[in-house]
mmCIF file of C-alpha atoms in Angstrom:
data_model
loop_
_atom_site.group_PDB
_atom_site.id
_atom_site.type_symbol
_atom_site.label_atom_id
_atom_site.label_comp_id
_atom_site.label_asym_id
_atom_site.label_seq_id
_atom_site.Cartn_x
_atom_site.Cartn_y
_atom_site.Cartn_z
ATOM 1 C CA UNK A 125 -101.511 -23.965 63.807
ATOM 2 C CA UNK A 126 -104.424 -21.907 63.606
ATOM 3 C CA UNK A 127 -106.109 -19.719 66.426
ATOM 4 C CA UNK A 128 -109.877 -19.459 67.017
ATOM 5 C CA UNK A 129 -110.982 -17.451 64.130
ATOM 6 C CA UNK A 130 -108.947 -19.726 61.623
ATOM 7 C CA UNK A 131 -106.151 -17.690 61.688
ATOM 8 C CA UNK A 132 -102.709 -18.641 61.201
ATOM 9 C CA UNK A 133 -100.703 -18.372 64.213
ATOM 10 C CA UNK A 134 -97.031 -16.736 64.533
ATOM 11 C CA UNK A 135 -94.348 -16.641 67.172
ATOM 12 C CA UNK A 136 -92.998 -13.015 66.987
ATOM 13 C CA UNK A 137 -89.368 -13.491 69.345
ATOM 14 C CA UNK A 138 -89.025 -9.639 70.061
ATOM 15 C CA UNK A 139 -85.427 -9.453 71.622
ATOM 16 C CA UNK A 140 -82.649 -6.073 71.638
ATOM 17 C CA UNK A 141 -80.132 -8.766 70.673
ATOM 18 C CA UNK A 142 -77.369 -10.538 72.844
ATOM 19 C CA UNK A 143 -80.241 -11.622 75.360
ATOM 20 C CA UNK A 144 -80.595 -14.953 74.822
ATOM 21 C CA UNK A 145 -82.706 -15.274 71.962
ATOM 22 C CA UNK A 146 -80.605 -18.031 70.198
ATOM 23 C CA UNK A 147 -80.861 -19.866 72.756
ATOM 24 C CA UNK A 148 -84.106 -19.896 73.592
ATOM 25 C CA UNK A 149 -84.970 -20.434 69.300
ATOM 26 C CA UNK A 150 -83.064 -23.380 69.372
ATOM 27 C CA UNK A 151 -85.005 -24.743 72.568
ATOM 28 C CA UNK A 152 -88.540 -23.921 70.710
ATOM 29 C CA UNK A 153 -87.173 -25.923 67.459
ATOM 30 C CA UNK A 154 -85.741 -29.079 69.340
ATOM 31 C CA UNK A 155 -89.423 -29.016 71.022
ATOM 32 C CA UNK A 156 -90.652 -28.911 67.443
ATOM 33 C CA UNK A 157 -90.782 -24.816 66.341
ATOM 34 C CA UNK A 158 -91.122 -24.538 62.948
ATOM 35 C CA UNK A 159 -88.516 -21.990 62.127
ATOM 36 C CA UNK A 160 -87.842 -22.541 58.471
ATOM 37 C CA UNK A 161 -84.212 -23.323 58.869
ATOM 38 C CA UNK A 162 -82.103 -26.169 61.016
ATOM 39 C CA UNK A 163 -81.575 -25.498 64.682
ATOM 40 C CA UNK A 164 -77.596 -26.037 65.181
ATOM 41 C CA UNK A 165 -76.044 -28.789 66.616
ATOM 42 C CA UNK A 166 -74.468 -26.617 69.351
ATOM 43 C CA UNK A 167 -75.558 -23.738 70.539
ATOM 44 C CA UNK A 168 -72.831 -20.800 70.745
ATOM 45 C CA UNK A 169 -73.548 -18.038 72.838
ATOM 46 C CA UNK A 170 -71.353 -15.425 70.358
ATOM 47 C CA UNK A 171 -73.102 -16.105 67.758
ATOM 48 C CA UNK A 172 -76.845 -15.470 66.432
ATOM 49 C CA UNK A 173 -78.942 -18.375 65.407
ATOM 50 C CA UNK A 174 -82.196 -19.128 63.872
ATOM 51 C CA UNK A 175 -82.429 -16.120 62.062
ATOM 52 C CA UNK A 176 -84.356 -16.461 58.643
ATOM 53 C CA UNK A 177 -82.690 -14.547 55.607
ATOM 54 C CA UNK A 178 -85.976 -12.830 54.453
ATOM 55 C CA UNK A 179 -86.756 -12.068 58.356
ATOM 56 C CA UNK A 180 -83.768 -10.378 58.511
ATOM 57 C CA UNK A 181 -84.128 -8.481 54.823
ATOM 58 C CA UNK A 182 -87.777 -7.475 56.311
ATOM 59 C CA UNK A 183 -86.235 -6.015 59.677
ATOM 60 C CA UNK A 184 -83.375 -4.371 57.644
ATOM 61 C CA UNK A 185 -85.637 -2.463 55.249
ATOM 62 C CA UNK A 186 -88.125 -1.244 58.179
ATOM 63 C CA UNK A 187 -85.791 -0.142 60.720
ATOM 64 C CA UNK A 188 -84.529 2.198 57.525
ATOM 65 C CA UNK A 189 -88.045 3.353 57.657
ATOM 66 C CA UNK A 190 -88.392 3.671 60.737
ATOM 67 C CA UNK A 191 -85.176 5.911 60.893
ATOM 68 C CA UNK A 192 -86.025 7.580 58.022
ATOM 69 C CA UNK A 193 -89.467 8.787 59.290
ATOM 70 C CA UNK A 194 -87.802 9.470 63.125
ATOM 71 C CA UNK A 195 -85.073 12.114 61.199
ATOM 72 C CA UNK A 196 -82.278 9.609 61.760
ATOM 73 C CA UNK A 197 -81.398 9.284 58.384
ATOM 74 C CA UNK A 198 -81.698 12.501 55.853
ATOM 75 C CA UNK A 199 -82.100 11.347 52.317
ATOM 76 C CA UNK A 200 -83.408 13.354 48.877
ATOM 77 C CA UNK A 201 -86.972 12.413 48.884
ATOM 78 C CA UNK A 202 -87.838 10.729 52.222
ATOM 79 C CA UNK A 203 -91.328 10.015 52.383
ATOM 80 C CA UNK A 204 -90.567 8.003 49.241
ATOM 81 C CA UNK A 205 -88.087 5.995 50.500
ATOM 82 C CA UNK A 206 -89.526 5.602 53.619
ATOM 83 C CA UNK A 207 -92.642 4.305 51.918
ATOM 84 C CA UNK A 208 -90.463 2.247 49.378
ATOM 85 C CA UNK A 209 -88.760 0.594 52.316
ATOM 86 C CA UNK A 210 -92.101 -0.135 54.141
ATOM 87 C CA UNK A 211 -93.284 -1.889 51.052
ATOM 88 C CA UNK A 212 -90.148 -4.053 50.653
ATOM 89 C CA UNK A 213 -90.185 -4.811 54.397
ATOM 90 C CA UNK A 214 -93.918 -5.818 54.017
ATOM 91 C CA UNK A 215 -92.655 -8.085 50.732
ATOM 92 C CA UNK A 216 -89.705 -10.159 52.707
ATOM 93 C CA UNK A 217 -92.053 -10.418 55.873
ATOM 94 C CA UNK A 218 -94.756 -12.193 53.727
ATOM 95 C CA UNK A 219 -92.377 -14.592 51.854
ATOM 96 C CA UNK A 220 -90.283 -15.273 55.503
ATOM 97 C CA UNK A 221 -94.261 -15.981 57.048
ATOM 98 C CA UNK A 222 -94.897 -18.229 54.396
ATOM 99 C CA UNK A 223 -92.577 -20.983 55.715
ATOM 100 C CA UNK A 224 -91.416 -20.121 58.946
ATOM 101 C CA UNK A 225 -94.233 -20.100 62.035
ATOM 102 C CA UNK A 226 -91.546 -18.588 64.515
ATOM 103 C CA UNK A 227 -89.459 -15.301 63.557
ATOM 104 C CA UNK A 228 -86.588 -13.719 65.703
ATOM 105 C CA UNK A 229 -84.432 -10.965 64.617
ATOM 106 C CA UNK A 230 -83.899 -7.860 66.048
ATOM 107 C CA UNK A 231 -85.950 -4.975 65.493
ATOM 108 C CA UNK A 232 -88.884 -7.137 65.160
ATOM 109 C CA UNK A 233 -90.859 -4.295 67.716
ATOM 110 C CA UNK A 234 -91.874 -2.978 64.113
ATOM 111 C CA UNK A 235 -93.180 -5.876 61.997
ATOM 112 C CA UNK A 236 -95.704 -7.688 64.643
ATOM 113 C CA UNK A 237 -98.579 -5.306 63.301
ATOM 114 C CA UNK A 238 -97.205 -5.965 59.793
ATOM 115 C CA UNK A 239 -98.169 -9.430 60.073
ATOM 116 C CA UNK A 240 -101.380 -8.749 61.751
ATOM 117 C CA UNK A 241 -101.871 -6.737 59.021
ATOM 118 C CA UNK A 242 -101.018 -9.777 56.510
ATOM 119 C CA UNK A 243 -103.862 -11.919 58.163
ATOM 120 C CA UNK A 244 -101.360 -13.593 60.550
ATOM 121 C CA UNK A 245 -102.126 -14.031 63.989
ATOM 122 C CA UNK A 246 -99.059 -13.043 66.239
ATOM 123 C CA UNK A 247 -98.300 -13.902 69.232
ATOM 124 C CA UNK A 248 -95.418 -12.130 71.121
ATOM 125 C CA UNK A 249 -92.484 -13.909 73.148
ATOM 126 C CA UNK A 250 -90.561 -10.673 74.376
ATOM 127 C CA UNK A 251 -87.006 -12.343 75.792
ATOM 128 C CA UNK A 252 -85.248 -9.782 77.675
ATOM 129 C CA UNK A 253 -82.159 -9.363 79.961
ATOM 130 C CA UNK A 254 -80.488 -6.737 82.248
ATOM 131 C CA UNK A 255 -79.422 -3.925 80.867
ATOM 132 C CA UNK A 256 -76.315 -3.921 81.652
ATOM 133 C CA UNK A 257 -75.467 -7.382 80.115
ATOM 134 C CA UNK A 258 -76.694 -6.362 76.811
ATOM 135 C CA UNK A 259 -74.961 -3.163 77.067
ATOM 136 C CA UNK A 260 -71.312 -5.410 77.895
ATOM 137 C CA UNK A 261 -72.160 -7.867 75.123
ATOM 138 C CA UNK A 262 -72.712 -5.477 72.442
ATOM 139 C CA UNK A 263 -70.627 -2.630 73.084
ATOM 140 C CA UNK A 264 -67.634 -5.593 72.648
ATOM 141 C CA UNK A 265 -69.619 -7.212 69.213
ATOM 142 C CA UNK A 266 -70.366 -3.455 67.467
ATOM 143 C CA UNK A 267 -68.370 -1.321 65.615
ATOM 144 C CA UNK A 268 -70.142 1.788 65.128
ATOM 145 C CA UNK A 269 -73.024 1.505 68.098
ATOM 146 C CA UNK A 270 -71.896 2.942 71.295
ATOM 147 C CA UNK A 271 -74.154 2.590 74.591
ATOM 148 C CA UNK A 272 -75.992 5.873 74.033
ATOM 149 C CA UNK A 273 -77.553 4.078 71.094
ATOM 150 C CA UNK A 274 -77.315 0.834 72.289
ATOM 151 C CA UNK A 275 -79.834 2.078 74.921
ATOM 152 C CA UNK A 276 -81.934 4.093 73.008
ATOM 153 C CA UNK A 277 -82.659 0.909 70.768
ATOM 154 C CA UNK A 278 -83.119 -1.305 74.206
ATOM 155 C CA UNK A 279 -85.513 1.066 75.092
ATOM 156 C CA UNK A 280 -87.964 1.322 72.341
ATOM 157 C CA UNK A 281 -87.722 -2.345 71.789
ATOM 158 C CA UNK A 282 -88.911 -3.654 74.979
ATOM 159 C CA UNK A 283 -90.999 -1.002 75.582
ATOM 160 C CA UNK A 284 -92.931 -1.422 72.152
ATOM 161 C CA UNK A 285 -92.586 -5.095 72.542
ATOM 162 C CA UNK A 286 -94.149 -5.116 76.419
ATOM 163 C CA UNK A 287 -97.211 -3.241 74.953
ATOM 164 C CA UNK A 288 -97.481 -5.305 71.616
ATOM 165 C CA UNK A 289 -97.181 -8.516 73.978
ATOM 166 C CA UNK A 290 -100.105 -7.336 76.033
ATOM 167 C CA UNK A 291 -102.219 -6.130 72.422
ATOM 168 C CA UNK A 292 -101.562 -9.516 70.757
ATOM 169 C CA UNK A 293 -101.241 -12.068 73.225
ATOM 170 C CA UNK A 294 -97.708 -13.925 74.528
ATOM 171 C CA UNK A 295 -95.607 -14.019 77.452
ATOM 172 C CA UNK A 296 -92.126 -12.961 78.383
ATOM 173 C CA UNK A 297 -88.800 -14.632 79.041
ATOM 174 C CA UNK A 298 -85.526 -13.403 80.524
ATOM 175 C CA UNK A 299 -82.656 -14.239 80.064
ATOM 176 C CA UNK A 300 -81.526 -14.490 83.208
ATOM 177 C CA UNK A 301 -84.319 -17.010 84.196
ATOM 178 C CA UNK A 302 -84.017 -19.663 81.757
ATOM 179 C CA UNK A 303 -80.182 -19.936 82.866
ATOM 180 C CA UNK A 304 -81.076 -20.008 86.779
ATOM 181 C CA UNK A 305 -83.962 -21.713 86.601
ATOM 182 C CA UNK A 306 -84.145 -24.457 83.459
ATOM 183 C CA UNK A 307 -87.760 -26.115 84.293
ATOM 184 C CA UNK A 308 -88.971 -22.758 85.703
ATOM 185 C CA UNK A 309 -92.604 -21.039 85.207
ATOM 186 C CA UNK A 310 -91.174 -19.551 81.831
ATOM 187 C CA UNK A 311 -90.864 -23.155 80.191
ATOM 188 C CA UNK A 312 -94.624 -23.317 81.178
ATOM 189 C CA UNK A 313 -95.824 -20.252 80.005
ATOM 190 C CA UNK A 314 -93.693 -20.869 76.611
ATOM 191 C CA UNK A 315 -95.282 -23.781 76.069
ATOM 192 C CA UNK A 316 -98.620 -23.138 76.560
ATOM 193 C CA UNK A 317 -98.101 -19.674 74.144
ATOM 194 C CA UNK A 318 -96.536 -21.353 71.719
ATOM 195 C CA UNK A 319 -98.127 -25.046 71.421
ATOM 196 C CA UNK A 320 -95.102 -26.963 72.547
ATOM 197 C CA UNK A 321 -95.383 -30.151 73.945
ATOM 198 C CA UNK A 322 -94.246 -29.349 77.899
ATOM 199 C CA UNK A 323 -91.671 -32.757 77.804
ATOM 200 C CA UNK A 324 -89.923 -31.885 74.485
ATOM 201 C CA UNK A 325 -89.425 -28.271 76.149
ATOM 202 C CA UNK A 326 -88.104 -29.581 79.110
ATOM 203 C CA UNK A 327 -86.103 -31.989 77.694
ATOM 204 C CA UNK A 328 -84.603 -29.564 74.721
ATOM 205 C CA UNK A 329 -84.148 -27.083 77.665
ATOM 206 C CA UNK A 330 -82.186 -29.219 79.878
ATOM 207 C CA UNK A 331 -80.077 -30.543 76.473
ATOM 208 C CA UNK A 332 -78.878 -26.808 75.534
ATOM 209 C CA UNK A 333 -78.673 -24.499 79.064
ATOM 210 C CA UNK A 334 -75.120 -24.945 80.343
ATOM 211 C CA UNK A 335 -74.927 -24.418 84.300
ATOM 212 C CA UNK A 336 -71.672 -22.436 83.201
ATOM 213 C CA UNK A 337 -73.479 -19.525 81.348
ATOM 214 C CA UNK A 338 -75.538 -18.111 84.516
ATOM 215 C CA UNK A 339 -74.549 -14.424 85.557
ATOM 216 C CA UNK A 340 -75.452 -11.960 88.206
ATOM 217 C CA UNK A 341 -77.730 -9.499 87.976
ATOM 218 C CA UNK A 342 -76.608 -5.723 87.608
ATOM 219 C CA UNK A 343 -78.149 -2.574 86.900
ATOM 220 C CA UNK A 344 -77.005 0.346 85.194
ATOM 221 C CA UNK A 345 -77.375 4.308 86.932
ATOM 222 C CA UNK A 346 -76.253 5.710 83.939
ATOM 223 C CA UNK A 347 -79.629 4.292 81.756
ATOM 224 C CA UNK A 348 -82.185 4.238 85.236
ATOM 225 C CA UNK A 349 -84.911 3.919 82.009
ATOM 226 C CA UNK A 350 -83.948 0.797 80.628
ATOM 227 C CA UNK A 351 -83.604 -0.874 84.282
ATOM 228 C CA UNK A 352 -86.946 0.193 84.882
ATOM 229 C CA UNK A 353 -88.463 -1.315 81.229
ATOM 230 C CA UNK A 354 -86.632 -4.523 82.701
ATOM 231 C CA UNK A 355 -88.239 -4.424 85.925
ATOM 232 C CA UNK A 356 -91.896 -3.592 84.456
ATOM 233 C CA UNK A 357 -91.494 -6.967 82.168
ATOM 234 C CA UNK A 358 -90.177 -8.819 85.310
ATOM 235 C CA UNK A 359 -92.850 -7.954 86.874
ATOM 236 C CA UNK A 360 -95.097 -10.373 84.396
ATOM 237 C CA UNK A 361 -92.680 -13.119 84.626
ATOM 238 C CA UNK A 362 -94.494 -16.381 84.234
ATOM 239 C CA UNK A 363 -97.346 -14.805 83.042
ATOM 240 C CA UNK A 364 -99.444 -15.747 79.585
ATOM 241 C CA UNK A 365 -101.245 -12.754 78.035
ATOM 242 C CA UNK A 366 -103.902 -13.363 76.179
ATOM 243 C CA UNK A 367 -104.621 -10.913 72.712
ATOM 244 C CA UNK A 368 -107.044 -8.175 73.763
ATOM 245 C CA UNK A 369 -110.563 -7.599 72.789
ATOM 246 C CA UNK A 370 -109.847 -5.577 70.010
ATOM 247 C CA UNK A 371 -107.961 -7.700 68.277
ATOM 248 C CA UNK A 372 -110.330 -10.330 68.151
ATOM 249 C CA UNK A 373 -113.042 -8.188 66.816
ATOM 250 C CA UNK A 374 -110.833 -7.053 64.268
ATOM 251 C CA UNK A 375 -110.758 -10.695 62.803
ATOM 252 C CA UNK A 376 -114.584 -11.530 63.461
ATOM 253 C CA UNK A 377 -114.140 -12.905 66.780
ATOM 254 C CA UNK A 378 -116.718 -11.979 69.979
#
């Protein structure tokens, strides 16, 4: 699928992790998303799905960077590695784009401009969830992340991700919505962002959301920044962004 300057078009799923992005992958292929691999029978809620192997490399190699250039990580020569990394992450990117129209993985807050940059057109679906939800289900799946960083990387994810939605053009899903609310406004707005026939959606939607997976809402005083990232993308629930101005003058568009 192509956008109005001929441009290939790509679903960037910018998630922290543990929000609901399987799910919600799975529900996109069943309505026909290309994601390059097979949607699973069954969707389990412990595991992550639908994520593409050189997506993944890609992700790896620029969050390295990204730490790398942040003072995270202290190695020998840094600005080589860092640029070494870059140029590897820009390398899996290109060959995952090549034969998958939807990405998720985490981390992908840093690779939407890279495939702007590769003459894609993205389009951002940011799926978010509470805090404090993310913060239970990964503090239990991690080793070596405690909440500290846990938050840090919820922060800078949805935060980059809000503004990259509103640059490039998307809409935004929580978590907490598609399990309270199956046929809701977020079923409409995904289709019309991503091309989806609205039936298949629903349909794919009603298949995979278990009535037994719906949760509470909580917030968290000990991170009052990442409640109120959640609450700013709440805020645009529903909504479909179209890509700014600049954007389409940077491909030839008026």
């Amino acid at each position: 699928m192509k956008d109005a300057t001929g441009k290939s078009l790509r679903w960037m799923i910018v998630t922290v992790g543990r929000s609901g992005s399987s799910l919600l992958s799975t529900i996109m292929a069943d309505a026909g998303g290309q994601f390059g691999i097979t949607a699973p029978a069954e969707w389990d809620p412990r595991a992550g799905e639908m994520e593409d192997p050189d997506a993944k490399r890609a992700a790896h190699q620029m969050r390295r960077a990204f730490d790398i250039d942040s003072g995270r990580r202290h190695v020998l020569f840094p600005q080589i590695e860092a640029r070494l990394r870059r140029s590897l992450a820009r390398k899996y990117l290109k060959q995952s784009l090549l034969r998958a129209e939807c990405v998720k993985i985490g981390d992908l807050d840093l690779l939407v401009q890279s495939a702007f940059a590769l003459g894609y057109s993205p389009r951002v679906i940011l799926n978010y969830r509470r805090f404090q939800d993310c913060l239970l289900s990964n503090v239990v799946g991690r080793k070596h992340a405690g909440p500290d960083s846990i938050a840090e990387d919820y922060s800078r994810i949805y935060r980059q991700g809000f503004e990259l939605l509103k640059v490039f053009g998307g809409c935004a899903i929580s978590y907490e919505e598609m399990l309270a609310d199956p046929a809701g406004s977020w079923l409409a707005a995904l289709g019309t962002v991503a091309g989806l026939d609205p039936s298949r959606l629903e349909a794919a939607a009603s298949r995979r959301i278990r009535s037994s997976e719906r949760e509470a809402l909580e917030s968290n005083p000990s991170y009052p920044e990442c409640d109120a990232i959640y609450d700013r993308i709440a805020a645009e629930a529903g909504r479909v962004f179209e890509p700014v101005r600049h954007v389409r003058r940077a491909r030839g568009a008026s």
